[in-house]
XYZ file of C-alpha atoms in Angstrom:
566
model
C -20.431 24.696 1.289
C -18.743 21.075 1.666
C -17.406 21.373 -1.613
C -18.835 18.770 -3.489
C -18.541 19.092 -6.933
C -22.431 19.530 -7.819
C -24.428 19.674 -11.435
C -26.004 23.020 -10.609
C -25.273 25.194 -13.595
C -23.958 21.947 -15.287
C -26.628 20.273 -16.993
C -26.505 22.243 -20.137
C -22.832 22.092 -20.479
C -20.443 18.987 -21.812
C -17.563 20.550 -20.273
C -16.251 19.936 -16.547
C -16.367 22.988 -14.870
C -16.952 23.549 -11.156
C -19.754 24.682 -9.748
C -19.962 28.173 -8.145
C -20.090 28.403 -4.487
C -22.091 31.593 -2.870
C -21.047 35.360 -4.248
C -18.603 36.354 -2.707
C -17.121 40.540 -2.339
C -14.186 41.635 -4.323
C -13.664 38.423 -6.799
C -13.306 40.658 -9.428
C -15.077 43.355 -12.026
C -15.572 43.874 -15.456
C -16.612 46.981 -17.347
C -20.040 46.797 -19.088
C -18.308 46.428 -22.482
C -17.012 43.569 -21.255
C -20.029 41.804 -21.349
C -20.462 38.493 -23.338
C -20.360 39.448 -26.901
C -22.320 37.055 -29.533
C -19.959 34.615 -31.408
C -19.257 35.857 -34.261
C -18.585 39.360 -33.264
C -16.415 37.808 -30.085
C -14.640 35.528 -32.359
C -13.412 39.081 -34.710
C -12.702 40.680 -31.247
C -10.152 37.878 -30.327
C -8.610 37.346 -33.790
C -5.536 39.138 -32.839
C -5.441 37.551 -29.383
C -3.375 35.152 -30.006
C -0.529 35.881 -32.745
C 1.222 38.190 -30.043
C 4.579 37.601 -29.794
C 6.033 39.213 -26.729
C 5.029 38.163 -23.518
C 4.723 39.247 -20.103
C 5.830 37.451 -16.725
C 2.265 36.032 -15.526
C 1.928 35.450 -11.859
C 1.679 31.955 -10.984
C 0.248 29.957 -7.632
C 2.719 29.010 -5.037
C 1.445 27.441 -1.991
C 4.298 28.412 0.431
C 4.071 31.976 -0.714
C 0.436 32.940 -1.016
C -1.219 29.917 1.301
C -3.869 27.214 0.828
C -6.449 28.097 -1.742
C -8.822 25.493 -0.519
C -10.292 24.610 2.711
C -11.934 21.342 4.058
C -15.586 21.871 5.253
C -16.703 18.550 6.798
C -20.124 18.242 7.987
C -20.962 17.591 11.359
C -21.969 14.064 10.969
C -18.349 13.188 9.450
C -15.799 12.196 12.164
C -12.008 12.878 10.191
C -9.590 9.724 10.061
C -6.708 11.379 7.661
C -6.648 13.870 5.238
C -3.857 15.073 2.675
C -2.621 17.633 -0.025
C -2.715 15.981 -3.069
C -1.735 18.934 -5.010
C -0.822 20.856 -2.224
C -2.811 24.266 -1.594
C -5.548 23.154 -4.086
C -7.065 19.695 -4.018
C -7.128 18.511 -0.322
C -8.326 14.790 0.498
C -10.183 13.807 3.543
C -10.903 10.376 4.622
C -13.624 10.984 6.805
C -16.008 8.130 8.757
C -20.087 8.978 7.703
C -22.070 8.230 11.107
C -24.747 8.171 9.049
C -23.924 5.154 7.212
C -20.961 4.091 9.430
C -18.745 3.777 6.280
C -15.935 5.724 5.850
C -15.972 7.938 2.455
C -12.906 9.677 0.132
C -13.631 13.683 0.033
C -12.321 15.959 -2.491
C -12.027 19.443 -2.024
C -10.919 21.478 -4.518
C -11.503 25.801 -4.475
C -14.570 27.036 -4.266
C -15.623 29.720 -6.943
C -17.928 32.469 -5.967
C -20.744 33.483 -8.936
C -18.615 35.627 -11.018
C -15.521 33.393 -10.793
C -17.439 30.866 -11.777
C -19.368 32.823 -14.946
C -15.768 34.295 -15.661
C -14.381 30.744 -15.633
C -16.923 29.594 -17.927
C -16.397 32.751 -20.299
C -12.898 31.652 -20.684
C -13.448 28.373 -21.299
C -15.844 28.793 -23.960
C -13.233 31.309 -25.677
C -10.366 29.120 -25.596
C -12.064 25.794 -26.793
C -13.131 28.110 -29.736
C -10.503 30.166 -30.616
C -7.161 28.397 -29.651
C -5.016 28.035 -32.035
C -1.338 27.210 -31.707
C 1.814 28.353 -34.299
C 4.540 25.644 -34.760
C 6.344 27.696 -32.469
C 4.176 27.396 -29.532
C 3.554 23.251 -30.209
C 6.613 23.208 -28.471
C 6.586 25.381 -25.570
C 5.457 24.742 -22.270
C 1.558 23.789 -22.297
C 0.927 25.325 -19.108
C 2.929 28.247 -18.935
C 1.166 28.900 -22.502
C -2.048 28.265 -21.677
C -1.805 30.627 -18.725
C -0.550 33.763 -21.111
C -3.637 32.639 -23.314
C -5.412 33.224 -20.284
C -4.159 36.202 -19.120
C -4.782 37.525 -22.834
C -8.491 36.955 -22.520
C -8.320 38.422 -19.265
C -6.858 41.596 -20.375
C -9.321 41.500 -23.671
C -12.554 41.470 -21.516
C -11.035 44.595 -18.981
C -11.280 42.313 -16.341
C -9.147 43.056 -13.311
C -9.351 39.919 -10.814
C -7.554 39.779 -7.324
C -4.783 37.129 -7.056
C -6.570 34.682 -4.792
C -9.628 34.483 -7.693
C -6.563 34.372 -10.291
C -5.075 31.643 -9.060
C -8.535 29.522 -8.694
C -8.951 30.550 -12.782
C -5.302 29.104 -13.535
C -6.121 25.806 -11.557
C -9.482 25.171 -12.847
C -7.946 25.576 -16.512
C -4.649 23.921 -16.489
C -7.176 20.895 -14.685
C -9.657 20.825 -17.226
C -7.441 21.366 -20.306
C -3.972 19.572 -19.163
C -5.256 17.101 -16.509
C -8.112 15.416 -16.696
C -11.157 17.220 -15.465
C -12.856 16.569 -12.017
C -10.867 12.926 -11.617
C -7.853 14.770 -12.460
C -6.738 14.541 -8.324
C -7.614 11.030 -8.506
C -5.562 10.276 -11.001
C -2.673 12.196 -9.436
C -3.073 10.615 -5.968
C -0.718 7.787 -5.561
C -3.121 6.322 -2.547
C -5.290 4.757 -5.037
C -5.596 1.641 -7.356
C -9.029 1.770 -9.108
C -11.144 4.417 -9.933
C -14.291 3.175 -11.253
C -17.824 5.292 -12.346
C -20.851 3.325 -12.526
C -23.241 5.686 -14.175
C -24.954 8.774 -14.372
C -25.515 10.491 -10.793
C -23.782 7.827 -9.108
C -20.777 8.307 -6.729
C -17.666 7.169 -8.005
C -15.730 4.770 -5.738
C -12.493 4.108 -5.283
C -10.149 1.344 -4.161
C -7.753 2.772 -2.165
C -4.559 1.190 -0.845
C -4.923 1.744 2.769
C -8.634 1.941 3.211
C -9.762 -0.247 0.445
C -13.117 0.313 -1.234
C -14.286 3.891 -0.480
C -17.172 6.191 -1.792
C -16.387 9.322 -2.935
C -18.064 12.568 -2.801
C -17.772 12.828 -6.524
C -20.723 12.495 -9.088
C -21.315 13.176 -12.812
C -23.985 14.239 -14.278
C -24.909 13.111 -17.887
C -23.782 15.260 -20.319
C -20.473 15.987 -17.888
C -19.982 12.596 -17.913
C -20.361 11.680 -21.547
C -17.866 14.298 -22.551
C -15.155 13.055 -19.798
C -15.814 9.759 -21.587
C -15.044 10.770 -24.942
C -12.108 12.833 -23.149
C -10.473 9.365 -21.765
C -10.832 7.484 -25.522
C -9.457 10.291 -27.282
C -6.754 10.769 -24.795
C -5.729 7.114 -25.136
C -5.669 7.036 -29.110
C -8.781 5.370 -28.975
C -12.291 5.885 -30.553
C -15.642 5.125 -28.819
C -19.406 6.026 -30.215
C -22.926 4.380 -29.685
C -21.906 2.284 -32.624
C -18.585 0.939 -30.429
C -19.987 1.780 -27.003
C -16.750 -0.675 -25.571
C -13.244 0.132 -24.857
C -10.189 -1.154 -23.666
C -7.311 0.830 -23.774
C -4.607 2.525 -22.067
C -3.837 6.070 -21.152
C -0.827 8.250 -21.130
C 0.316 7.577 -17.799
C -0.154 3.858 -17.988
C -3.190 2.770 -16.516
C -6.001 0.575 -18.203
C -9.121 2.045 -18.856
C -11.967 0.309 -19.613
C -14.852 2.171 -20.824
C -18.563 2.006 -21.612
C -20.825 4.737 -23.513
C -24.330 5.423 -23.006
C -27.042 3.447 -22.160
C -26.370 0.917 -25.062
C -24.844 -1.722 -22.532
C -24.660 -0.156 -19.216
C -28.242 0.496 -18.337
C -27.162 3.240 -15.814
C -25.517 4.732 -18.571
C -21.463 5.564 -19.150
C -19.271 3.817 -16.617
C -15.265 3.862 -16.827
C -12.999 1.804 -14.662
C -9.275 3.089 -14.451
C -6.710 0.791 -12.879
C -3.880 2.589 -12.323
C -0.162 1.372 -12.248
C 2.823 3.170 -10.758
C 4.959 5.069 -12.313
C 7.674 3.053 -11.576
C 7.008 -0.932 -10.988
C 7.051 -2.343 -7.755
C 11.126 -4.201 -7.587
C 12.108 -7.454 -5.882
C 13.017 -5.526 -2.551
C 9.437 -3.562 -1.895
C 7.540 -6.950 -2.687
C 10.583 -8.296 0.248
C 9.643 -5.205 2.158
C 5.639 -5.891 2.158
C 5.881 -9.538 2.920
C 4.820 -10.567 -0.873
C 7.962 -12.973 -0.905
C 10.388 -13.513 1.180
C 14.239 -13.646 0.589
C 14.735 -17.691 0.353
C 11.625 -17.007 -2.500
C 13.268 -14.338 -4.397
C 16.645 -15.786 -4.607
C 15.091 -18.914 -6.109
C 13.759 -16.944 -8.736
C 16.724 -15.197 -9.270
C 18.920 -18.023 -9.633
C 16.042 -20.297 -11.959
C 15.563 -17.667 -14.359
C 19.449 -17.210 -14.420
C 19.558 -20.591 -15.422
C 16.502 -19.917 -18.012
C 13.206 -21.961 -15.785
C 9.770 -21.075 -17.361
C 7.505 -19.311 -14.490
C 3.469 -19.153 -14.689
C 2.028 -16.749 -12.002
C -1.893 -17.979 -11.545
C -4.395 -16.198 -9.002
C -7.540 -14.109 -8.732
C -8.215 -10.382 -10.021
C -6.114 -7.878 -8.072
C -4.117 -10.196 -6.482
C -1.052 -8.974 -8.302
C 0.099 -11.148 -10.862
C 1.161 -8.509 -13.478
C 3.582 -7.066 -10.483
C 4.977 -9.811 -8.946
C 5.981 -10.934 -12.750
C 7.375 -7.555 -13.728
C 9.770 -7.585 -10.278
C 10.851 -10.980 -10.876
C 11.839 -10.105 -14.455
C 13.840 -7.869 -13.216
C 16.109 -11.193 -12.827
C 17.168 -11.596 -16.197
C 20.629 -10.960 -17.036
C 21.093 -7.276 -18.968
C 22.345 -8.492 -22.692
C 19.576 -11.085 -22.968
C 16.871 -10.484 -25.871
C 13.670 -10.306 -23.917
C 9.938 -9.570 -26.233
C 6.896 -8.492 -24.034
C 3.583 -9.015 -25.452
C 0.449 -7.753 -23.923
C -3.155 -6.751 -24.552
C -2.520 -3.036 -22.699
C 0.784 -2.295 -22.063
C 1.765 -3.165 -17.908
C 5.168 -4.294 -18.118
C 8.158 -2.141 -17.508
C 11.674 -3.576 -17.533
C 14.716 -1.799 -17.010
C 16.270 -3.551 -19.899
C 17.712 -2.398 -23.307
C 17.301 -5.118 -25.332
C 13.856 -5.151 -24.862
C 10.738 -5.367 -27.632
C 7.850 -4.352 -26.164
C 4.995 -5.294 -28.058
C 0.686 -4.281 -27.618
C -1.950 -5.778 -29.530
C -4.099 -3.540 -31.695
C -7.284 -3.683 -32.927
C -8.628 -2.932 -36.309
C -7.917 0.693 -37.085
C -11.031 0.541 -39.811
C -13.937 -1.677 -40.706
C -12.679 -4.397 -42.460
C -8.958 -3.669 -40.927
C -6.174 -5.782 -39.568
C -6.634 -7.079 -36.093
C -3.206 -7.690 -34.130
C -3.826 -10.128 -31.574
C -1.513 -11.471 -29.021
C -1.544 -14.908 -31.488
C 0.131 -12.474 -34.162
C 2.607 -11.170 -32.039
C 4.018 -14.665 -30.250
C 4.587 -15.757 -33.877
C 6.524 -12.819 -34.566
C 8.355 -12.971 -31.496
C 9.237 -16.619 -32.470
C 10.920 -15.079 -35.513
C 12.450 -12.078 -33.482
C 15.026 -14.562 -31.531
C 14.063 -13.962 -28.019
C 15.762 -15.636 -24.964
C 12.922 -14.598 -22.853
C 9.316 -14.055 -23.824
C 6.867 -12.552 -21.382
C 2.949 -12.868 -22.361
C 0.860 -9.833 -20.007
C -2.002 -13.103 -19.787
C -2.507 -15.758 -21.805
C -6.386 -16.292 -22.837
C -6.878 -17.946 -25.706
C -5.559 -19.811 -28.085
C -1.994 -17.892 -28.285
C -1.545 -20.074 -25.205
C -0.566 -23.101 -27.691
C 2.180 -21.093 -29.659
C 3.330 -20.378 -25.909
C 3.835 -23.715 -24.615
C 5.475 -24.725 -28.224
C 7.933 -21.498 -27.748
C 8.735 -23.409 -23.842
C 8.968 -27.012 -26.039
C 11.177 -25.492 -28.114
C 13.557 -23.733 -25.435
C 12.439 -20.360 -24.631
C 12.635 -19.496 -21.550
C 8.720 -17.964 -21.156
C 7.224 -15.594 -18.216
C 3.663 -15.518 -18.237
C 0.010 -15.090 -15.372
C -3.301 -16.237 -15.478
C -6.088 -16.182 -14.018
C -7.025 -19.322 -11.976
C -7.387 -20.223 -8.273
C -5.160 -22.801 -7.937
C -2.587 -25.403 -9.642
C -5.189 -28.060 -10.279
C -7.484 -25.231 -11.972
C -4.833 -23.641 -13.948
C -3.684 -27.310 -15.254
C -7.396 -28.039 -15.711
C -7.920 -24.140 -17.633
C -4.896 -25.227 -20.032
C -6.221 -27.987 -21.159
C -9.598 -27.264 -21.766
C -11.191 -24.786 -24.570
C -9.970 -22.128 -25.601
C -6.987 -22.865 -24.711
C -6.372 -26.378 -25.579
C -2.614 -26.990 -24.747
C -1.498 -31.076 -24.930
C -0.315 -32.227 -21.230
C 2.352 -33.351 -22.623
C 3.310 -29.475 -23.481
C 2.494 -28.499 -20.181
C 5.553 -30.611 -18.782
C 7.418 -27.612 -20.090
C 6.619 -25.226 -18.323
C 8.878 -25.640 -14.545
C 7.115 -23.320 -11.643
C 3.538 -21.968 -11.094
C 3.545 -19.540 -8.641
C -0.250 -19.381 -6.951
C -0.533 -15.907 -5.924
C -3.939 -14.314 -3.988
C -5.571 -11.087 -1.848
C -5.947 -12.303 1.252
C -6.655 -10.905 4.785
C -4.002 -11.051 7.439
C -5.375 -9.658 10.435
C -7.778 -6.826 9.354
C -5.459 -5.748 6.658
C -5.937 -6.974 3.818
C -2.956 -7.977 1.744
C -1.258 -9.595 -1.685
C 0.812 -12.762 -0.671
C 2.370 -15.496 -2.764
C 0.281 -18.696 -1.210
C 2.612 -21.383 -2.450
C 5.312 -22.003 -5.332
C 5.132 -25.201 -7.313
C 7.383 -27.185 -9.535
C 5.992 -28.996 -12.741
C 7.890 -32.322 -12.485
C 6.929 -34.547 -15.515
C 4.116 -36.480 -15.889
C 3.263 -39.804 -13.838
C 3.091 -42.686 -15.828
C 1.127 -44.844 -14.226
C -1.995 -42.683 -13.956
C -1.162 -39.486 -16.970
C -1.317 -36.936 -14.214
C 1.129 -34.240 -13.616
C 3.087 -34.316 -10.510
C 4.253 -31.069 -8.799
C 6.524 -31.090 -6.204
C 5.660 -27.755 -3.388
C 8.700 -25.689 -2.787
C 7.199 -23.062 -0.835
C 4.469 -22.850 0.866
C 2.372 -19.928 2.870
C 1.815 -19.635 6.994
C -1.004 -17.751 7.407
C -0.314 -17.784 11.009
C 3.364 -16.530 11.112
C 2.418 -15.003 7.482
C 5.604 -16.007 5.997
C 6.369 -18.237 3.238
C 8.524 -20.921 4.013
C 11.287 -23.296 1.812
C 10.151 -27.829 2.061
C 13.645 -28.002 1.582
C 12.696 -30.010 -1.606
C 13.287 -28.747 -5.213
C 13.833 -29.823 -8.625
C 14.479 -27.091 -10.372
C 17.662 -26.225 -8.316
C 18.911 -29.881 -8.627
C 18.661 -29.636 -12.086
C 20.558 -26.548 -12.312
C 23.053 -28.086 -9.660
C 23.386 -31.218 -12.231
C 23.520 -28.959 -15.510
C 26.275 -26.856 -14.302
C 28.111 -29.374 -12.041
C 27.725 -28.197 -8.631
C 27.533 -29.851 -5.667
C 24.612 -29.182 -2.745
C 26.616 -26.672 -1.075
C 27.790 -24.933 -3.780
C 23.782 -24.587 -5.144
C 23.309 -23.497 -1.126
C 26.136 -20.810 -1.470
C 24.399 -19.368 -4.548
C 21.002 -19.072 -2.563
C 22.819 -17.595 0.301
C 24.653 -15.048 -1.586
C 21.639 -13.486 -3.655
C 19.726 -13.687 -0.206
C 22.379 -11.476 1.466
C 22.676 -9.353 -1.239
C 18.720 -8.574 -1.680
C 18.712 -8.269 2.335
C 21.608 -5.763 2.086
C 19.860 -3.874 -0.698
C 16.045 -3.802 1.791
C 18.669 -3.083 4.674
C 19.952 0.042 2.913
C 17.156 1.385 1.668
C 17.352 0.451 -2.139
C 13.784 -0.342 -3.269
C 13.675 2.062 -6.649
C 13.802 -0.406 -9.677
C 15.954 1.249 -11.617
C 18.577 0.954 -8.570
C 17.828 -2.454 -7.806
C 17.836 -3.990 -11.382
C 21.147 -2.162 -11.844
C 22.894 -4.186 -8.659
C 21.174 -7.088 -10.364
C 23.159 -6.291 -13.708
C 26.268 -5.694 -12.058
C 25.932 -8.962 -10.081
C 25.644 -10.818 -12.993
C 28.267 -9.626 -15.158
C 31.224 -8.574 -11.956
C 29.463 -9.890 -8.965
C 32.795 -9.899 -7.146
C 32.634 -5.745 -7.081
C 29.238 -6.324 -5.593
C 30.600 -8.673 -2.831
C 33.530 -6.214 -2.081
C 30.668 -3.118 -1.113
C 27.947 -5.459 -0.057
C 27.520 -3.042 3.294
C 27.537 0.336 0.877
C 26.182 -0.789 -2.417
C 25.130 2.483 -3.809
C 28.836 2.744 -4.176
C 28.232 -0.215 -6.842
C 26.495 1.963 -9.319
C 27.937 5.350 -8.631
């Protein structure tokens, strides 16, 4: 048994439970009466199940105390590479290199159910999808704990007395399938991955993972299974999909996009999903420092334009981390100003309280209101922002954009082109359609891409540009490079030219080495911060906030500045 998560007994069924592994001795017993019972006669034997009121202490799983309920069975043609808990004792990971194939492969192991786990697993399943039924009282208790006394009532309603190991393996397998989200549910809990993406029925799903890239799984669906975890992952993120609407975009509950195909309708291999997940908690300034992303000289340059209220475009290629490398920088603005988000799925996450974070929406019936990102810049417009931020601009919201810069907000926004001349040439072309003469508005592009260094394979910022008016003589805008990428030292390194600081410099009457001084000051105190060990957002935008409003107390505990926001 490898533990692969097979279609065995599946193929009948539209929910995702495990398959059984071999019978194994003393998993359990059940009297003869407690033999399935037909459903309407089951249904009046379980009417009273669940309106009990006092409850009993029900054993739960703890790894430390009762061991590892799964094991990792590797064939002999795998050679191991790493493998980790994660949810420890239950769903183990091994990244293992196939000789066969000479491509290293992601496998899950989860616990393996003998016969009657696995037909006592299904009972229980069945029974609860049918008959449970929560007071108001119990909408607000724990989920788990009170899905485990549900269990534990069925349990106790069939005469079913079950060891603890084969107890446990029922309470993971449930709190998975009804709380989590079915087989991918360790996916989506393991913070080693990016993408998780399903491209039909019987096919592997692979995975892009953050250390080994892209990386088969030994996971598989078959149709019905897979079907019903796509209807799962609509409902789950307020959405609604059918053969009708086979498309989605949305976002789930944690965060991540999910994008979403049903059926054979428009996927010929039939339902696919792609989830790209997104961090609980945003990348800051300081880990993007720590992974080479930018460097200090880079990130105090942002910190002191959008201070002083520059425009920034972020343009590269899919997954070369636009969306982050905005969200950190924004982290830059100073804490009272009003800041409105807009976005198609919501990315963004600002530790900021005056903050209107806004989604689009699609038409909630035929013949409904569609909210587009168009609808919400004009509402922002009204709303008084100091800062917009736009997730992507697309289409023709791009317009109202560069009108908001024309008119002096100060607007954050990514896109996807390969390079300055292509973004220009994307602005100004359908859909978008934005004047050159708007485009002057806008003050940095920052050109942003995946690229290898070494084998690795990493994000870096390629070069930062400066808009710097238009050229009379020919009608072409001229840019002025202020940073620029060494792939061969892989660092990115200051011209020594800008125009954006000499502006600031003239607006607010500084001499060159008093702009310098600035620069130096945020470097050392974002060095101090990656020096101490400060890379949590929340910590990191608070120094930030402190800095700007008493950065004098920051100064005075630059070597200890957790003692800053004690």
């Amino acid at each position: 048994m490898t533990g692969r998560l097979t279609e065995e007994t599946e193929t009948a069924r539209r929910d995702n439970l495990p398959a059984p592994g071999p019978a194994a001795e003393g998993g359990g017993s059940a009297r003869p009466a407690g033999a399935p019972v037909p459903g309407a006669q089951r249904k009046g034997l379980l009417s009273g199940l669940f309106r009990r009121t006092a409850r009993r202490e029900i054993v739960q799983y703890d790894v430390a105390q009762h061991g590892p309920l799964t094991e990792a069975h590797v064939p002999d043609w795998y050679e191991v590479l790493e493998q980790y808990w994660v949810e420890k004792g239950t769903a183990l990971v091994v990244i293992a290199l196939n000789r066969q194939t000479n491509q290293n492969e992601y496998l899950l192991f989860e616990p393996v159910l003998s016969q009657f786990e696995y037909e006592l697993l299904e009972r229980i399943h069945e029974d609860l999808r049918d008959i449970l039924i929560l007071s108001n009282d119990e909408l607000q208790a724990d989920k788990r704990a009170l899905l485990l006394e549900k269990m534990d009532d069925l349990l106790d309603e069939y005469g079913v007395a079950v060891q603890k190991d084969a107890l446990f393996k029922l309470q993971y397998y449930l709190t998975r399938n009804f709380l989590g989200w079915s087989r991918i549910d360790a996916l989506m809990k393991d913070p080693a991955l990016e993408d998780i993406s399903c491209d039909g029925v019987d096919i592997p799903i692979f995975l892009y993972h953050r250390k080994y890239r892209n990386i088969r799984t030994n996971i598989s669906f078959g149709n019905d299974a897979l079907n019903s975890l796509a209807i799962t992952l609509a409902q789950r993120s307020g959405k609604h999909i059918s053969t009708g609407n086979p498309l989605l975009d949305a976002t789930l509950p944690d965060g991540s996009r999910l994008q979403l195909t049903l059926g054979a309708e428009v996927t010929t291999r039939g339902t696919s999903f792609t989830i790209r997940k997104f961090r609980e908690e945003p990348y800051s300034p300081i880990e993007l420092l720590d992974i080479g992303t930018l460097s200090a000289d880079a990130l105090a340059y942002f910190w002191l334009s959008i201070e002083n209220n520059k425009s920034l475009l972020f343009i590269g290629g899919t997954a070369s981390g636009k969306t982050t490398s905005l969200n950190a920088v924004s982290m830059f603005i100073p804490p009272v100003a009003k800041v409105v988000s807009i976005e198609d799925t919501r990315e963004l996450s600002l530790h900021h309280e005056n903050w209107i974070a806004s989604v689009t929406r699609a038409a909630l019936s035929e013949g409904g209101t569609v909210i587009d990102m168009f609808d919400l810049l004009k509402a922002a417009m009204r709303q008084r922002p100091e800062f917009i931020l736009v997730g992507e601009v697309r289409g023709h919201e791009a317009q109202t954009l560069f009108q908001a810069m024309n008119t002096g907000h100060t607007t954050f926004s990514t896109m996807h082109a390969g390079s300055v001349d292509a973004a220009i040439h994307r602005l100004e072309s359908e859909p978008l359609n934005v004047p050159r003469n708007m485009v002057q508005a806008l003050d940095i592009i920052t050109v942003q891409a995946l690229i290898y260094h070494g084998t690795a394979r990493v994000r870096r910022i390629e070069e930062i540009v400066e808009v710097a008016g238009i050229d009379p003589a020919t009608g072409n805008l001229r840019v002025n490079n202020v940073f620029v990428y060494d792939p061969v030292k892989d660092r990115l390194s200051f011209t020594g030219r800008s125009r954006v600081l000499s502006d600031i410099a003239g607006r607010r009457g500084w001499s060159g080495d008093q702009i310098e001084s600035e620069l130096r000051l945020r470097r050392q105190v974002l060095e101090a911060m990656q020096q101490q060990g400060m890379y949590d957002y929340i910590s990191v935008a608070s120094i930030i906030h402190v800095f700007h409003i008493n950065r004098q107390k920051v100064i005075g505990n630059i070597s200890d500045l957790k003692k800053v926001i004690r």
